[in-house]
Amino acid sequence: MSNDISNYNNWLDAWNDFYEKEKELVELDPNAALVSSVDAESNPNARVILIKDVSNNGFVFYTNYQSQKGKELFHNNKGHLTWYSRAQKVSIRVQGEVQKIDDSISDNYFASRDRSAQISASISKQSETVESREVLDAEFKKFANENEGKVIKRPQNWGGIIIIPRRVEIWSSQLDYKTRLHDRIVFTLSNDQWTKSRLYP
Ligand SMILES: Cc1cc2nc3c(=O)[nH]c(=O)nc-3n(C[C@H](O)[C@H](O)[C@H](O)COP(=O)(O)O)c2cc1C
């Protein structure tokens, strides 16, 4: 694909191209992205997550469903994801509906994780106040000791969330950064049809 992002006919091809390249260019967390949500009073929030799967269905990441993001994303079932590649001068913005993914997929992913990450997910009341680092470490140790030699099952409040895109924007300054005449191509879903348009930078 040339640098002209308007040649893409769908957002998934664009994502696949840029993400494959990003993995070659960036050693640490090429899959890091911001997920945004709003709380019940419409206050915005955003935090970094790691994208674990992308398909035609959408963008999947894993988290604690009882965390602040979990509560906020599911209070209106809407979410937003922003991925940025400094190396490629590209950003991808995804707006859509959120859903929990199938338990069986979350189970498989949880089982593939490092045991220490499984323990952390099991003890973490993500986004709640914890008294100190010592308390956290003690809870980790206690859980590890109590479950030594046992398979750690996925906690019910931990699993995958998919953002199902309704609008995906690709921004690129690959052609000419100096003029700020950047390219913005947006794919929008309406009546089950994706349309593509170009936006002013
Ligand atoms: C590089 C990086 C990757 C992260 N990946 C995840 C992730 O995949 N899932 C997750 O729940 N939190 C992840 N976090 C932590 C979140 O940014 C956040 O602190 C946490 O999920 C609590 O957010 P909340 O209170 O808005 O729910 C990551 C943080 C960083 C800096």
Short mmCIF file of C-alpha atoms and ligand atoms in Angstrom, two decimals:
data_model
loop_
_atom_site.label_atom_id
_atom_site.label_comp_id
_atom_site.label_asym_id
_atom_site.label_seq_id
_atom_site.Cartn_x
_atom_site.Cartn_y
_atom_site.Cartn_z
CA MET A 1 0.00 0.00 0.00
CA SER A 2 1.31 3.45 -0.87
CA ASN A 3 1.50 6.23 1.69
CA ASP A 4 -1.78 7.61 0.38
CA ILE A 5 -4.26 6.40 2.99
CA SER A 6 -7.21 7.28 0.76
CA ASN A 7 -6.36 4.11 -1.20
CA TYR A 8 -7.70 1.98 1.65
CA ASN A 9 -11.17 0.63 1.04
CA ASN A 10 -11.76 -0.48 4.62
CA TRP A 11 -10.39 0.30 8.06
CA LEU A 12 -9.24 -3.25 8.79
CA ASP A 13 -6.75 -3.28 5.90
CA ALA A 14 -5.38 0.03 7.12
CA TRP A 15 -5.08 -1.25 10.70
CA ASN A 16 -3.38 -4.48 9.57
CA ASP A 17 -0.83 -2.64 7.44
CA PHE A 18 0.06 -0.06 10.05
CA TYR A 19 0.10 -2.50 12.96
CA GLU A 20 2.28 -5.07 11.15
CA LYS A 21 4.76 -2.31 10.36
CA GLU A 22 4.58 -0.95 13.91
CA LYS A 23 5.65 -4.33 15.31
CA GLU A 24 8.81 -4.09 13.18
CA LEU A 25 9.49 -0.49 14.20
CA VAL A 26 8.60 -0.43 17.89
CA GLU A 27 9.88 -2.93 20.41
CA LEU A 28 7.71 -2.06 23.40
CA ASP A 29 3.92 -2.14 23.35
CA PRO A 30 3.18 -1.44 19.68
CA ASN A 31 -0.39 -2.43 20.63
CA ALA A 32 -0.81 0.26 23.30
CA ALA A 33 -3.86 2.46 22.80
CA LEU A 34 -6.08 4.81 24.75
CA VAL A 35 -9.60 3.74 25.61
CA SER A 36 -11.98 6.56 26.44
CA SER A 37 -15.32 6.54 28.17
CA VAL A 38 -17.61 8.91 30.01
CA ASP A 39 -18.95 8.48 33.51
CA ALA A 40 -22.55 8.88 34.61
CA GLU A 41 -22.06 12.66 34.96
CA SER A 42 -20.53 12.84 31.45
CA ASN A 43 -17.00 13.37 32.78
CA PRO A 44 -14.53 11.99 30.24
CA ASN A 45 -11.84 9.46 31.15
CA ALA A 46 -9.11 7.79 29.17
CA ARG A 47 -6.48 5.19 29.97
CA VAL A 48 -3.90 3.08 28.20
CA ILE A 49 -4.67 -0.56 27.40
CA LEU A 50 -3.08 -3.20 25.19
CA ILE A 51 -5.03 -4.25 22.11
CA LYS A 52 -5.03 -8.04 21.98
CA ASP A 53 -7.07 -8.85 18.90
CA VAL A 54 -8.41 -6.98 15.90
CA SER A 55 -10.77 -8.42 13.32
CA ASN A 56 -13.68 -7.25 11.21
CA ASN A 57 -15.71 -7.46 14.44
CA GLY A 58 -13.62 -4.89 16.26
CA PHE A 59 -10.84 -4.20 18.76
CA VAL A 60 -10.44 -6.45 21.81
CA PHE A 61 -8.63 -5.70 25.06
CA TYR A 62 -8.77 -7.32 28.50
CA THR A 63 -9.59 -5.75 31.81
CA ASN A 64 -11.50 -5.94 35.05
CA TYR A 65 -15.20 -5.45 34.29
CA GLN A 66 -15.67 -3.78 37.71
CA SER A 67 -12.94 -1.21 37.08
CA GLN A 68 -13.79 2.40 36.43
CA LYS A 69 -13.49 1.82 32.70
CA GLY A 70 -15.63 -1.30 32.92
CA LYS A 71 -18.40 0.55 34.73
CA GLU A 72 -18.22 3.55 32.43
CA LEU A 73 -18.07 1.60 29.17
CA PHE A 74 -21.09 -0.48 30.10
CA HIS A 75 -23.24 2.27 31.54
CA ASN A 76 -23.90 3.49 27.99
CA ASN A 77 -22.28 0.66 25.99
CA LYS A 78 -20.18 3.20 24.11
CA GLY A 79 -16.43 3.45 23.89
CA HIS A 80 -13.60 5.01 21.98
CA LEU A 81 -10.11 3.81 21.20
CA THR A 82 -7.16 5.88 19.98
CA TRP A 83 -3.99 4.29 18.63
CA TYR A 84 -1.03 6.42 17.65
CA SER A 85 2.18 5.57 15.86
CA ARG A 86 4.83 8.19 16.21
CA ALA A 87 7.15 6.06 14.08
CA GLN A 88 4.68 6.01 11.17
CA LYS A 89 3.02 9.38 11.78
CA VAL A 90 -0.38 7.77 11.84
CA SER A 91 -3.29 7.70 14.26
CA ILE A 92 -6.37 5.51 14.20
CA ARG A 93 -9.50 6.54 16.11
CA VAL A 94 -12.33 4.11 16.69
CA GLN A 95 -15.76 4.97 18.00
CA GLY A 96 -18.28 2.27 18.64
CA GLU A 97 -20.36 0.01 20.79
CA VAL A 98 -18.84 -2.10 23.53
CA GLN A 99 -19.61 -5.69 24.43
CA LYS A 100 -18.09 -8.35 26.63
CA ILE A 101 -16.52 -11.06 24.49
CA ASP A 102 -17.44 -14.74 24.88
CA ASP A 103 -16.40 -16.23 28.21
CA SER A 104 -14.65 -19.10 26.41
CA ILE A 105 -12.34 -16.68 24.57
CA SER A 106 -11.54 -14.85 27.80
CA ASP A 107 -10.90 -18.23 29.49
CA ASN A 108 -8.42 -19.23 26.79
CA TYR A 109 -6.62 -15.91 26.90
CA PHE A 110 -6.47 -15.95 30.72
CA ALA A 111 -5.06 -19.48 30.66
CA SER A 112 -2.31 -18.35 28.26
CA ARG A 113 -1.13 -15.59 30.60
CA ASP A 114 1.83 -15.72 32.89
CA ARG A 115 0.92 -17.14 36.31
CA SER A 116 1.90 -13.92 38.06
CA ALA A 117 -0.46 -11.95 35.81
CA GLN A 118 -3.21 -14.47 36.60
CA ILE A 119 -2.63 -13.91 40.31
CA SER A 120 -2.63 -10.12 39.90
CA ALA A 121 -5.91 -10.22 37.99
CA SER A 122 -7.38 -12.49 40.66
CA ILE A 123 -6.54 -10.27 43.61
CA SER A 124 -6.97 -6.85 42.00
CA LYS A 125 -10.07 -4.85 42.78
CA GLN A 126 -8.99 -2.65 39.89
CA SER A 127 -9.49 1.09 40.41
CA GLU A 128 -10.50 0.75 44.09
CA THR A 129 -8.35 2.27 46.84
CA VAL A 130 -5.68 0.03 48.34
CA GLU A 131 -4.05 1.01 51.63
CA SER A 132 -0.42 0.52 50.58
CA ARG A 133 1.99 -1.35 48.31
CA GLU A 134 2.66 -3.69 51.27
CA VAL A 135 -1.01 -4.65 51.44
CA LEU A 136 -1.01 -5.35 47.70
CA ASP A 137 2.13 -7.50 47.92
CA ALA A 138 0.75 -9.39 50.91
CA GLU A 139 -2.50 -10.16 49.08
CA PHE A 140 -0.52 -11.39 46.07
CA LYS A 141 1.65 -13.63 48.25
CA LYS A 142 -1.33 -15.01 50.17
CA PHE A 143 -3.20 -15.90 46.97
CA ALA A 144 -0.05 -17.44 45.45
CA ASN A 145 0.54 -19.59 48.53
CA GLU A 146 -3.07 -20.71 48.84
CA ASN A 147 -3.17 -21.70 45.17
CA GLU A 148 0.25 -23.28 44.80
CA GLY A 149 0.12 -26.15 42.31
CA LYS A 150 -3.48 -25.36 41.36
CA VAL A 151 -4.83 -24.08 38.06
CA ILE A 152 -5.92 -20.47 38.51
CA LYS A 153 -9.33 -19.92 37.01
CA ARG A 154 -10.29 -16.68 35.30
CA PRO A 155 -12.09 -14.39 37.75
CA GLN A 156 -15.65 -13.75 36.56
CA ASN A 157 -15.08 -9.99 36.73
CA TRP A 158 -12.09 -10.13 34.38
CA GLY A 159 -12.24 -10.63 30.62
CA GLY A 160 -12.26 -9.18 27.17
CA ILE A 161 -14.11 -6.17 25.88
CA ILE A 162 -14.65 -5.55 22.20
CA ILE A 163 -15.16 -2.11 20.71
CA ILE A 164 -17.32 -2.68 17.65
CA PRO A 165 -16.55 0.19 15.30
CA ARG A 166 -19.18 2.50 13.86
CA ARG A 167 -16.68 5.16 12.87
CA VAL A 168 -12.97 4.73 12.21
CA GLU A 169 -10.71 7.58 11.30
CA ILE A 170 -7.20 7.20 9.91
CA TRP A 171 -5.01 10.29 10.27
CA SER A 172 -1.68 10.47 8.52
CA SER A 173 1.02 13.07 8.20
CA GLN A 174 3.23 10.80 6.11
CA LEU A 175 2.97 12.82 2.92
CA ASP A 176 3.82 16.27 4.18
CA TYR A 177 4.22 17.16 7.84
CA LYS A 178 5.40 20.76 7.37
CA THR A 179 2.26 22.18 5.76
CA ARG A 180 0.04 20.49 8.36
CA LEU A 181 -2.10 19.52 5.39
CA HIS A 182 -2.51 16.08 6.87
CA ASP A 183 -4.70 13.34 5.48
CA ARG A 184 -7.81 12.22 7.33
CA ILE A 185 -9.91 9.42 5.96
CA VAL A 186 -13.00 8.36 7.85
CA PHE A 187 -15.01 5.15 7.50
CA THR A 188 -18.57 5.46 8.80
CA LEU A 189 -21.14 2.72 9.25
CA SER A 190 -24.70 3.60 8.39
CA ASN A 191 -27.54 1.17 7.59
CA ASP A 192 -25.01 -1.69 7.56
CA GLN A 193 -22.96 0.08 4.88
CA TRP A 194 -19.49 1.52 5.33
CA THR A 195 -18.80 4.78 3.56
CA LYS A 196 -15.45 6.49 3.17
CA SER A 197 -14.83 10.23 3.19
CA ARG A 198 -11.96 12.64 3.47
CA LEU A 199 -11.90 15.31 6.16
CA TYR A 200 -10.14 18.65 6.27
CA PRO A 201 -7.06 18.33 8.46
C1 LIG B 1 1.35 0.36 28.63
C2 LIG B 1 0.12 0.10 29.48
C3 LIG B 1 -0.68 -0.97 29.20
C4 LIG B 1 -1.83 -1.23 29.95
N1 LIG B 1 -2.64 -2.26 29.60
C5 LIG B 1 -3.79 -2.46 30.28
C6 LIG B 1 -4.73 -3.45 29.83
O1 LIG B 1 -4.55 -4.11 28.80
N2 LIG B 1 -5.86 -3.62 30.57
C7 LIG B 1 -6.12 -2.88 31.69
O2 LIG B 1 -7.15 -3.08 32.32
N3 LIG B 1 -5.26 -1.92 32.12
C8 LIG B 1 -4.11 -1.69 31.43
N4 LIG B 1 -3.25 -0.71 31.83
C9 LIG B 1 -3.59 0.08 33.05
C10 LIG B 1 -4.63 1.16 32.66
O3 LIG B 1 -4.01 2.21 31.94
C11 LIG B 1 -5.36 1.71 33.88
O4 LIG B 1 -4.46 2.26 34.79
C12 LIG B 1 -6.20 0.66 34.61
O5 LIG B 1 -6.80 -0.24 33.71
C13 LIG B 1 -7.29 1.31 35.46
O6 LIG B 1 -8.09 2.12 34.62
P1 LIG B 1 -9.58 2.59 35.05
O7 LIG B 1 -9.51 3.02 36.49
O8 LIG B 1 -9.92 3.71 34.13
O9 LIG B 1 -10.48 1.41 34.86
C14 LIG B 1 -2.13 -0.41 31.07
C15 LIG B 1 -1.31 0.70 31.33
C16 LIG B 1 -0.22 0.95 30.55
C17 LIG B 1 0.61 2.19 30.84
#
